[in-house]
XYZ file of C-alpha atoms in Angstrom:
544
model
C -43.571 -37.128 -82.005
C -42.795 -34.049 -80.266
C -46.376 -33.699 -78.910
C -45.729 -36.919 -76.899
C -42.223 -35.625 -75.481
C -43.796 -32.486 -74.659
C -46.341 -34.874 -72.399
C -44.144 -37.153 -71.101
C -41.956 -34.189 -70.279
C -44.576 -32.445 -68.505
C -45.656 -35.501 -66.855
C -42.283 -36.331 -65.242
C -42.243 -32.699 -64.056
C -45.514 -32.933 -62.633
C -44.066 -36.529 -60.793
C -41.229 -34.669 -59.787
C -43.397 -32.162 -58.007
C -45.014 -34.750 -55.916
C -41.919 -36.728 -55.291
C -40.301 -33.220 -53.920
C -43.647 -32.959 -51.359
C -43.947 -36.482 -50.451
C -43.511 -37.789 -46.687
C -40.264 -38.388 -47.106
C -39.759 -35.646 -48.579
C -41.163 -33.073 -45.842
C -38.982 -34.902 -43.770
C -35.818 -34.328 -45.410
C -36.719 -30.630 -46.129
C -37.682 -30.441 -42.962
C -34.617 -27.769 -42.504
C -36.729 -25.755 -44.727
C -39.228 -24.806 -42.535
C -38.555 -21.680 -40.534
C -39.851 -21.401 -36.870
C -40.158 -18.504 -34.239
C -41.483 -18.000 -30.818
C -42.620 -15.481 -29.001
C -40.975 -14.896 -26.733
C -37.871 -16.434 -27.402
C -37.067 -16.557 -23.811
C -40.260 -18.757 -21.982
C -41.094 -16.897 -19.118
C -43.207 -18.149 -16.413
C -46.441 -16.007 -15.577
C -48.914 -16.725 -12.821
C -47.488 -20.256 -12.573
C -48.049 -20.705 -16.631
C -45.645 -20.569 -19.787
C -47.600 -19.161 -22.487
C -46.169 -18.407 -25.953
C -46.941 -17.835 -29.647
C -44.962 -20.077 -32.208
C -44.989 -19.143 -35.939
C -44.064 -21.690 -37.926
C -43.233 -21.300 -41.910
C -44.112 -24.086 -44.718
C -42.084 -22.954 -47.855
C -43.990 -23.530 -51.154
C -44.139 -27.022 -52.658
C -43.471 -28.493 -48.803
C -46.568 -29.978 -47.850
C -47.912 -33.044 -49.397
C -51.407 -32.382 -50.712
C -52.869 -35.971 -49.328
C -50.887 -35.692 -46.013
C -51.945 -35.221 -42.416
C -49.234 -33.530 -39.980
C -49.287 -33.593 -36.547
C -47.529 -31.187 -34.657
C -47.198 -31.263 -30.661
C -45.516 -28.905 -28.757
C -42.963 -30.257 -25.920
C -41.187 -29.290 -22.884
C -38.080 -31.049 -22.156
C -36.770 -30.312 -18.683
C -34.590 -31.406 -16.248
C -36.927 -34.509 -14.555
C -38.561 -35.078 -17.670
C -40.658 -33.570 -20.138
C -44.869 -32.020 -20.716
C -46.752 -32.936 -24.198
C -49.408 -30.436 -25.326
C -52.256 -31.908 -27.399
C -50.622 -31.775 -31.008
C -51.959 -29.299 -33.706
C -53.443 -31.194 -36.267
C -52.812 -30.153 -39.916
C -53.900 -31.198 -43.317
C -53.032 -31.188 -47.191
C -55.583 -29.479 -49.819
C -56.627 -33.142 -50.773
C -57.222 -34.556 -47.298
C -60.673 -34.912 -46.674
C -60.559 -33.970 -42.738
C -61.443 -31.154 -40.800
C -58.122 -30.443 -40.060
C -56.237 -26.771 -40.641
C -55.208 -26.574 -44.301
C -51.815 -26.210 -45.405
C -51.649 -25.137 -48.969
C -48.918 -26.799 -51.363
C -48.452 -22.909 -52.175
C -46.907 -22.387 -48.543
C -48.623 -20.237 -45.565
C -47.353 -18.954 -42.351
C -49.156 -20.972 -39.217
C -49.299 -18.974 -35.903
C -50.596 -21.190 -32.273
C -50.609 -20.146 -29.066
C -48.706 -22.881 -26.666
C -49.469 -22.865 -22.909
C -47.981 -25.031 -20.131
C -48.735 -25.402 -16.102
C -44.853 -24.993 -14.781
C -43.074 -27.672 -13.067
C -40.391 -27.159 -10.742
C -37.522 -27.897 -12.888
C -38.500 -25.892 -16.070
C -36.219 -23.405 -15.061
C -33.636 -24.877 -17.493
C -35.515 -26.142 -19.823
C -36.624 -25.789 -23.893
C -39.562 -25.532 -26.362
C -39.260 -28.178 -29.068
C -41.733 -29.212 -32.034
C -42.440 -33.029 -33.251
C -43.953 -33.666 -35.925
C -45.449 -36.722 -37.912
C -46.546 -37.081 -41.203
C -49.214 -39.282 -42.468
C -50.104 -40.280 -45.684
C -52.082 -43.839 -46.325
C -50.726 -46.382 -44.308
C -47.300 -44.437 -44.081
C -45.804 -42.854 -41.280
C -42.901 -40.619 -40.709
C -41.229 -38.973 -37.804
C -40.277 -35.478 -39.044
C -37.016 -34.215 -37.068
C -37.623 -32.040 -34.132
C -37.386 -28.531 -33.798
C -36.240 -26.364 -31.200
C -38.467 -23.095 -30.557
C -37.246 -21.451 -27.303
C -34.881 -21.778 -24.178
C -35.100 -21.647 -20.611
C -37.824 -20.286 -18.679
C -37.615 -17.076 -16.666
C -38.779 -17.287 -13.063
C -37.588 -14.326 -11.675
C -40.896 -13.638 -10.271
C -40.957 -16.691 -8.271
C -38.244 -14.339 -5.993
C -41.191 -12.678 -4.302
C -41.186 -12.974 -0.330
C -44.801 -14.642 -0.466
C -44.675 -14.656 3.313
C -46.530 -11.418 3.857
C -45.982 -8.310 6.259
C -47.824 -8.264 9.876
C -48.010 -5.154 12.241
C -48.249 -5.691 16.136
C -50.510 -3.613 18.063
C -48.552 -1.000 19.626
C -46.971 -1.639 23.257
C -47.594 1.794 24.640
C -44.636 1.626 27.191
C -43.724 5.054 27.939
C -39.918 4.798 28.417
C -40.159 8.108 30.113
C -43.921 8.559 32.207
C -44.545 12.232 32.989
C -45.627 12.698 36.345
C -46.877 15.649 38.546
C -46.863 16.799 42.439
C -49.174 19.300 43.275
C -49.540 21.649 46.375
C -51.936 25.146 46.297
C -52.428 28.158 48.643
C -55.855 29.915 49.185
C -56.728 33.350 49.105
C -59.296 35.616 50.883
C -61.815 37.369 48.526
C -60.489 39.998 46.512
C -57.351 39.594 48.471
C -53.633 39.303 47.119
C -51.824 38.688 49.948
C -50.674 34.948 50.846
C -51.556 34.019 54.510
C -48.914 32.455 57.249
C -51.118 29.382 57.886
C -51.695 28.371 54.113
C -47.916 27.750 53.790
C -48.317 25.580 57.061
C -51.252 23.723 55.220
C -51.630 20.237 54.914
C -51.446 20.805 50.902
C -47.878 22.557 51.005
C -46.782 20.006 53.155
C -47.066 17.354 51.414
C -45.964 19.091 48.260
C -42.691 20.110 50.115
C -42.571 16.267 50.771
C -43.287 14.930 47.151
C -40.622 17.505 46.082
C -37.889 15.732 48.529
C -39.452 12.394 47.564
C -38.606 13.534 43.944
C -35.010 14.797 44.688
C -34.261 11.695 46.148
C -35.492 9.164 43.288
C -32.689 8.257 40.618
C -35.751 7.295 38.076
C -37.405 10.983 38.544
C -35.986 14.302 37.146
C -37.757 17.530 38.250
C -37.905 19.554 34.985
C -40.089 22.676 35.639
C -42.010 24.346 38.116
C -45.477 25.555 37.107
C -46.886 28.277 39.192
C -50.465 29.514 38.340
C -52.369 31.944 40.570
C -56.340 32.770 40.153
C -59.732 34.115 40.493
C -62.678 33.441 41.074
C -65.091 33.647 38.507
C -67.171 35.855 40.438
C -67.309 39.769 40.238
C -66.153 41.879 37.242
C -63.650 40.418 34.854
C -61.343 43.290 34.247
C -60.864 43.339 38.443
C -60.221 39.372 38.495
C -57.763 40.075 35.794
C -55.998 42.443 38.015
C -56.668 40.153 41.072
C -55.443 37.632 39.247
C -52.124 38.875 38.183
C -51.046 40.376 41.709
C -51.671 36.731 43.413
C -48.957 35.682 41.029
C -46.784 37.738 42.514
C -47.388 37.400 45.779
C -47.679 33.449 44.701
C -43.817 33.776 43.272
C -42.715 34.634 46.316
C -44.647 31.917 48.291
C -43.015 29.061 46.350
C -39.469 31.046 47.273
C -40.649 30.120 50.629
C -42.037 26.669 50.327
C -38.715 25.225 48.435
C -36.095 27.392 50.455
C -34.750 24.055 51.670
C -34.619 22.110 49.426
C -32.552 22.207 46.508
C -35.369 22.388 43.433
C -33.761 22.918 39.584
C -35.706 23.754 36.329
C -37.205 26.936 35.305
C -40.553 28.279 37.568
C -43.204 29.496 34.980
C -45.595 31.620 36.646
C -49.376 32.634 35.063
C -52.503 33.506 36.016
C -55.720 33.140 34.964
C -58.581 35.956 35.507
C -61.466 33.498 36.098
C -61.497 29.770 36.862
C -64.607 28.678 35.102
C -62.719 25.220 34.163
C -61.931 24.866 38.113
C -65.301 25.654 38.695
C -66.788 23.232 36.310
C -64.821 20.588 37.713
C -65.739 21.144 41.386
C -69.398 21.588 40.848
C -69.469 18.389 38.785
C -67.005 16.684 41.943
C -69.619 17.882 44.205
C -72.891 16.350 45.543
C -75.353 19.419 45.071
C -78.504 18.528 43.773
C -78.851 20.997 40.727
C -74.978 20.906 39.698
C -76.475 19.611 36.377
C -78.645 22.307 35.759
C -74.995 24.931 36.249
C -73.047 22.491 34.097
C -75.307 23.031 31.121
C -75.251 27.041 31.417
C -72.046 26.787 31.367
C -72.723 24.602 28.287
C -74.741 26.927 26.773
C -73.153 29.997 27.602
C -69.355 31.072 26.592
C -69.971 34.911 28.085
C -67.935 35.182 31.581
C -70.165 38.131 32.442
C -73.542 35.815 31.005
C -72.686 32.746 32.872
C -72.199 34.441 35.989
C -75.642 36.723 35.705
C -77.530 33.627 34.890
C -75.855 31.722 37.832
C -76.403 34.193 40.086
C -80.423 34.172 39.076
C -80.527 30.648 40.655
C -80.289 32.091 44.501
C -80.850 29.188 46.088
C -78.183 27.243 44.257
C -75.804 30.117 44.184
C -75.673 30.329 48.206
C -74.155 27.019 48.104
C -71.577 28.049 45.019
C -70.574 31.159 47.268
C -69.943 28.581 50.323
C -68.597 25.391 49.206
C -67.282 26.338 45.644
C -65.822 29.800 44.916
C -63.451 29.575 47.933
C -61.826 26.921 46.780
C -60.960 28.878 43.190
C -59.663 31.695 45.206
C -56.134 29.949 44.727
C -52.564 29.379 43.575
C -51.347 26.216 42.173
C -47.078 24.882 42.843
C -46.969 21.974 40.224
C -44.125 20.091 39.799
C -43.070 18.655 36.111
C -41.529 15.441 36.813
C -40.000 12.924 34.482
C -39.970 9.204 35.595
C -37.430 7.117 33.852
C -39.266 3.585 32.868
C -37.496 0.505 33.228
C -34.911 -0.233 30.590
C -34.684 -2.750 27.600
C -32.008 -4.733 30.093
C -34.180 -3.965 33.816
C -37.315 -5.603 31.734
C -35.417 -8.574 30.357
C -34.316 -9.117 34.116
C -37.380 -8.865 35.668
C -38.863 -11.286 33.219
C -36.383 -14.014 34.603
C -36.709 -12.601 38.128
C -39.689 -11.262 39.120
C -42.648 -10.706 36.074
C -45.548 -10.105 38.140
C -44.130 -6.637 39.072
C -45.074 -5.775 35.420
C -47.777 -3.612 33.901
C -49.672 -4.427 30.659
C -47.565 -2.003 28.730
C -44.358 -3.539 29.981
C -45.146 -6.941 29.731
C -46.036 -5.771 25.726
C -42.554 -4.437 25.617
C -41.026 -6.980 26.835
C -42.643 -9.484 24.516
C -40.797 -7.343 22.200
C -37.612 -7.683 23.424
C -37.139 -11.671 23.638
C -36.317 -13.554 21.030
C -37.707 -16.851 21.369
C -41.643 -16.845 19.592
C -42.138 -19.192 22.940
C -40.891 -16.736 25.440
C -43.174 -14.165 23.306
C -46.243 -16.376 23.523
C -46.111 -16.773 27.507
C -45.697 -13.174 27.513
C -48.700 -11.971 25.419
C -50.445 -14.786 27.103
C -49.900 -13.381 30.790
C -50.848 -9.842 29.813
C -54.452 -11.156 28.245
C -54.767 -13.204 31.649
C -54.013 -10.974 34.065
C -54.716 -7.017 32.454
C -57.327 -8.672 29.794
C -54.927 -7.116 26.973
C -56.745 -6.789 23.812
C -53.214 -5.786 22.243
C -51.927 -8.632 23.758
C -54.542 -11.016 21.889
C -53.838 -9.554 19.209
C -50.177 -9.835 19.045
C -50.640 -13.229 20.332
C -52.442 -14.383 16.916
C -49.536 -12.656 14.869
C -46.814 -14.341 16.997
C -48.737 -17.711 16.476
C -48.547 -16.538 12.381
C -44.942 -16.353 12.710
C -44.333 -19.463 14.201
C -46.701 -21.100 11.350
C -49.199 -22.656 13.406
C -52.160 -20.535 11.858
C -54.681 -23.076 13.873
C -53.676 -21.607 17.470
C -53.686 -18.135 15.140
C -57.218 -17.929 13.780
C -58.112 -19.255 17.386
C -56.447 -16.566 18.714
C -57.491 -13.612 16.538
C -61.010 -15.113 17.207
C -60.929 -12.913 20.137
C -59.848 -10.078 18.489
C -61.585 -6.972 17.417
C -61.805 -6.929 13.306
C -60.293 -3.900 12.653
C -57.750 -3.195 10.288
C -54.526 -5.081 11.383
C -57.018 -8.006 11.911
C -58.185 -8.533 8.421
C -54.383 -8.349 7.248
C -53.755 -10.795 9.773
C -56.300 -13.304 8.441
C -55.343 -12.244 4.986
C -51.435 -13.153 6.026
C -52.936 -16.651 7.034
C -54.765 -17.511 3.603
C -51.935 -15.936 1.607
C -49.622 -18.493 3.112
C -52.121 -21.001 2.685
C -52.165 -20.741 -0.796
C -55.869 -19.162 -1.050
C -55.450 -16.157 -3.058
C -58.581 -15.485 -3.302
C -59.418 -15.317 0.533
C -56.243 -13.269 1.067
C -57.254 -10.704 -1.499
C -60.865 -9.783 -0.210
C -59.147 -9.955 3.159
C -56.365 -7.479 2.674
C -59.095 -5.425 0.878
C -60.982 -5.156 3.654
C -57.945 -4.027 5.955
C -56.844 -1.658 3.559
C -54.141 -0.241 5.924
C -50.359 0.197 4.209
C -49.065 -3.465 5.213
C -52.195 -4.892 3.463
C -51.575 -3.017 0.593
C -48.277 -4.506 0.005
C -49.068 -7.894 0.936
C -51.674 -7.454 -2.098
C -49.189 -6.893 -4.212
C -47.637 -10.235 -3.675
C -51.256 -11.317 -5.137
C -50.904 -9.580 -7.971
C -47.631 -10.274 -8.672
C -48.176 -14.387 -8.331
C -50.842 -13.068 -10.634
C -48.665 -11.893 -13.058
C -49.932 -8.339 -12.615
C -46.890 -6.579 -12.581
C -47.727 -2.850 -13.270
C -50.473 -3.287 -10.337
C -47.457 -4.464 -7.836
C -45.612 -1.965 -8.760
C -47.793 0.685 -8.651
C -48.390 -0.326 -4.779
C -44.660 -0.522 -4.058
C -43.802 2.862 -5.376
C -40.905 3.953 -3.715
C -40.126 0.721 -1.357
C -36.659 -0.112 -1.084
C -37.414 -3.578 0.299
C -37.085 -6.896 -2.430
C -40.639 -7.172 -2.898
C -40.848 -3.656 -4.120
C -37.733 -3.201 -6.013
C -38.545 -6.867 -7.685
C -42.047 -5.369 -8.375
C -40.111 -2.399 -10.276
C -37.943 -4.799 -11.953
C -40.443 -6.920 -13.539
C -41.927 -3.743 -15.248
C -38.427 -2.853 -16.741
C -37.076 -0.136 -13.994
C -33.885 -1.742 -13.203
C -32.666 1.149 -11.776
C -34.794 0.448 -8.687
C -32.199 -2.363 -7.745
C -29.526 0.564 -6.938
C -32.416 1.331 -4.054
C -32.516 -2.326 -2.487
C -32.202 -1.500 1.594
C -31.208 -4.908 2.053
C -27.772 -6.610 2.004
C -28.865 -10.334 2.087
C -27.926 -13.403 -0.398
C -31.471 -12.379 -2.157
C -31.039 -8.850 -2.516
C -27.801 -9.070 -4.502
C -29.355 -11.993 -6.322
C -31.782 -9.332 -7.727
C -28.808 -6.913 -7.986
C -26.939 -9.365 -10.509
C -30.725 -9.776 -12.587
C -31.143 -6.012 -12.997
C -27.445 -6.044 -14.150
C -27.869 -8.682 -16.450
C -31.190 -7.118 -18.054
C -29.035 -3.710 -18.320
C -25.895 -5.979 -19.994
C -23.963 -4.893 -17.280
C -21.282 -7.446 -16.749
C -19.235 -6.215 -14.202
C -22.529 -5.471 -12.132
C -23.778 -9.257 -12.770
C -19.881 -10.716 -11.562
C -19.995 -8.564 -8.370
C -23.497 -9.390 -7.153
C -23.539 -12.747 -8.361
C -19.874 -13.986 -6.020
C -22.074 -12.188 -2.974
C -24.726 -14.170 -3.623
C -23.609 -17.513 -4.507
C -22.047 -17.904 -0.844
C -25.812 -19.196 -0.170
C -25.916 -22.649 -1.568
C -29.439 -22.383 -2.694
C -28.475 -18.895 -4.894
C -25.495 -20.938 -6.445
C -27.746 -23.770 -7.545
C -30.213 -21.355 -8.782
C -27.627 -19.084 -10.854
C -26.646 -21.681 -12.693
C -29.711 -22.544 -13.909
C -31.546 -19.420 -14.637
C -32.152 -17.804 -17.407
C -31.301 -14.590 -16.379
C -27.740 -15.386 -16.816
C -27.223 -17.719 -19.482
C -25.147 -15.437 -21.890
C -22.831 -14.979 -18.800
C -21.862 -18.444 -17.898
């Protein structure tokens, strides 16, 4: 008798332990079963959400003949994204499904999703449904994770562009020039040369100078020499007394009119660069044949010994050439003021074609209509055949977003540096990473190296971005620093815009600075967009 209680006993336990895992069952204990994520927080990488989900099946849970099926879900403002279900299995299910044991186990999947605008407030949830025979039941749902962090998403993905330099000189040096000659071996500065045509017309330059608001006469160079014939230690000598006799000859040639600056007088023993430059100025048949021994030769006393070899051609140095070194040189420093930001904006309304290249560049500068700029660039390719011009032409074309007329433009354009950033600016904007990387690789200036690290940060490689915006204080580069856990960088951000104190109030909130997250977050949430944003990110959750 007691052998058949102790069966029946044993048998209702053993009922009882398959009542307790029954479908049912794992539904009602379905509080039982533990469930993490990592990370907690979704985050969205490189357009994805990726995350590992542990989930924990307590012993005696799972029905030995049942089938689960398990599919992760995002539930989002707009609607919600299914991933194929996980497909599980008891340890008397004939399937080749993954095997629970009745004995409990921990299961670990990876759970990916393409983001949708939207997911920004969103969460993680399990269903599951359990199947055994022709029974099925809905297991209640689980929640995983919250939200999904796009802070990234902040990046300026419109890309930096350089314009070729202008080259407008606001302030043009200029020079006037007038000269005295000298006997040979002679010192002493002649009545008629300060009558000469030369001096004249330096004396008038100078008055012309005087009398121009735009020039300023700033120094007086006066520099008196010899010949590069005869010994050098006498030419030194010869040399130095012509600039004093030369000192006193400029005394003369300005004594009426009213010059300023300093006077800065040299001299120079022998003139073999004057020399070179007359002989090559000349038309005498062998000057080739002195330029190269001057080429080849760097000794004064050399060069003259193996000039002087060449009699025939030396007769003609001695006549035409070597008189003419023999000299003193009055140059006036002059500074010409350049039209002004306001005299070019004027003269763009009033009269353009008075313009140079440079200044037409400037100006192109100055207006602020992309229009106005295009007519601009446009009349200095036309009329000085400005390669800067066509250049800046297919970046102002870039700016305005029509990247047809761009590419057409930069067509015409050398491919140099700030040419394959350009084209890289063009595919990064149209979405074609890959072009703009190899393009911006190719460049390989500074600008292309940031706009690379826009690639790698919509590539979700952080530590690369930041590594190539060390030390910017712009909000790609302080986002960049961000994202790799420097939130310190955000005390750097140059810029006081609705965006830059939106990343402001992040770095605070990542730090669990309160205060800092109130203070940037009222700046920023004057822009509508920022507002609508704040309150669904993330970021800020435990502070609304």
């Amino acid at each position: 008798m007691r052998k058949n209680i102790y069966f029946l006993f044993a048998a209702l336990m053993g009922m009882a332990a398959v009542s307790c895992s029954s479908p049912e069952k794992m539904a009602e204990m379905a509080e039982n079963v533990t469930v993490k994520c990592e990370p907690a927080v979704l985050e969205v990488v490189a357009g994805s959400i990726d995350a590992t989900v542990s989930v924990t099946y307590p012993e005696d849970y799972f029905h030995p003949k049942a089938i689960l099926e398990v599919t992760p879900v995002i539930v989002y403002e707009g609607g919600e994204v299914k991933m194929e279900p996980f497909m599980f299995q008891g340890e008397k299910v004939e399937n080749n499904y993954e095997v629970v044991p009745s004995s409990g186990a921990t299961i670990t999947k990876k759970v990916h999703f393409d983001y949708v605008p939207g997911m920004e407030n969103c969460y993680l949830e399990l269903r599951g449904v359990v199947k055994h025979k022709s029974k099925t039941v809905d297991l209640p749902s689980k929640k995983v994770a919250d939200g999904a962090n796009t802070t990234y998403m902040l990046i300026d993905k419109n890309g930096e562009l350089d314009l070729k330099a202008d080259n407008y000189q606001e302030v043009i040096p200029q020079t006037a020039e007038g000269q005295i000659l000298y006997q040979i071996n002679s010192s002493t500065v002649r009545n008629s040369e300060l009558k000469s045509q030369s001096i004249k017309d330096y004396q008038a330059a100078l008055e012309e100078i005087l009398a121009n608001e735009r020039k300023t006469l700033v120094s007086t160079d006066v520099v008196a020499y010899a010949s590069p014939d005869g010994k050098e230690d006498q030419n030194a000598k010869l040399s130095d007394n012509r600039s004093k006799s030369a000192e006193k000859a400029y005394g003369k040639v300005t004594k009426k009119i009213a010059v300023e600056g300093p006077v800065n007088v040299t001299s120079i023993a022998e003139d073999w660069e004057g020399f070179q430059e007359l002989v090559a100025a000349s038309d005498m048949e062998d000057k080739e044949l002195i330029i190269r021994v001057l080429s080849m030769y760097s000794d004064p006393a050399v060069r003259e010994k193996e000039i002087k070899n060449m009699s025939s051609i030396y007769s003609d140095l001695a006549k035409d050439v070597l008189p003419e070194l023999r000299r003193a040189r009055f140059i006036a420093n002059v500074e010409f003021q350049n039209y002004s930001n306001e005299e070019l904006l004027q003269l763009i309304e009033e009269n353009v074609d008075v313009l140079d290249e440079t200044a037409l560049l400037r100006a192109a500068t100055l207006v602020k209509k992309n229009d106005q700029k295009v007519d601009l660039y446009k009349k200095a390719v036309e009329k000085y055949n400005s390669a800067n011009g066509q250049y800046n032409l297919g970046v102002t074309y870039i700016k305005m977003k029509d990247y047809k007329k761009a590419e057409a433009a930069l067509e015409k354009c050398e491919k140099d540096a700030d040419w394959y950033n350009a084209m890289g600016v063009i595919a990064l904007r149209n979405n074609d990473l890959n072009a703009a990387a190899e393009y911006f690789a190719l460049s390989g200036n500074e600008t292309s190296v940031k706009n690379a690290a826009i690639i790698d940060i919509l590539d979700g490689e952080y530590e690369a971005a930041a590594a190539k915006l060390a030390g910017g204080t712009d909000g790609n580069a302080v986002l960049a620093q961000i994202l790799v856990g420097n939130y310190a960088a955000a005390d750097k951000l140059s810029c006081k815009c609705y965006k830059s104190y939106y990343i402001r109030a992040i770095a605070a909130a990542r730090r669990g600075d309160a205060e800092g997250v109130k203070t940037n977050l009222e700046k920023a949430c004057k822009s509508k967009a920022f507002a609508e944003r704040a309150a669904k990110d993330v970021e800020f959750a435990q502070y609304r």
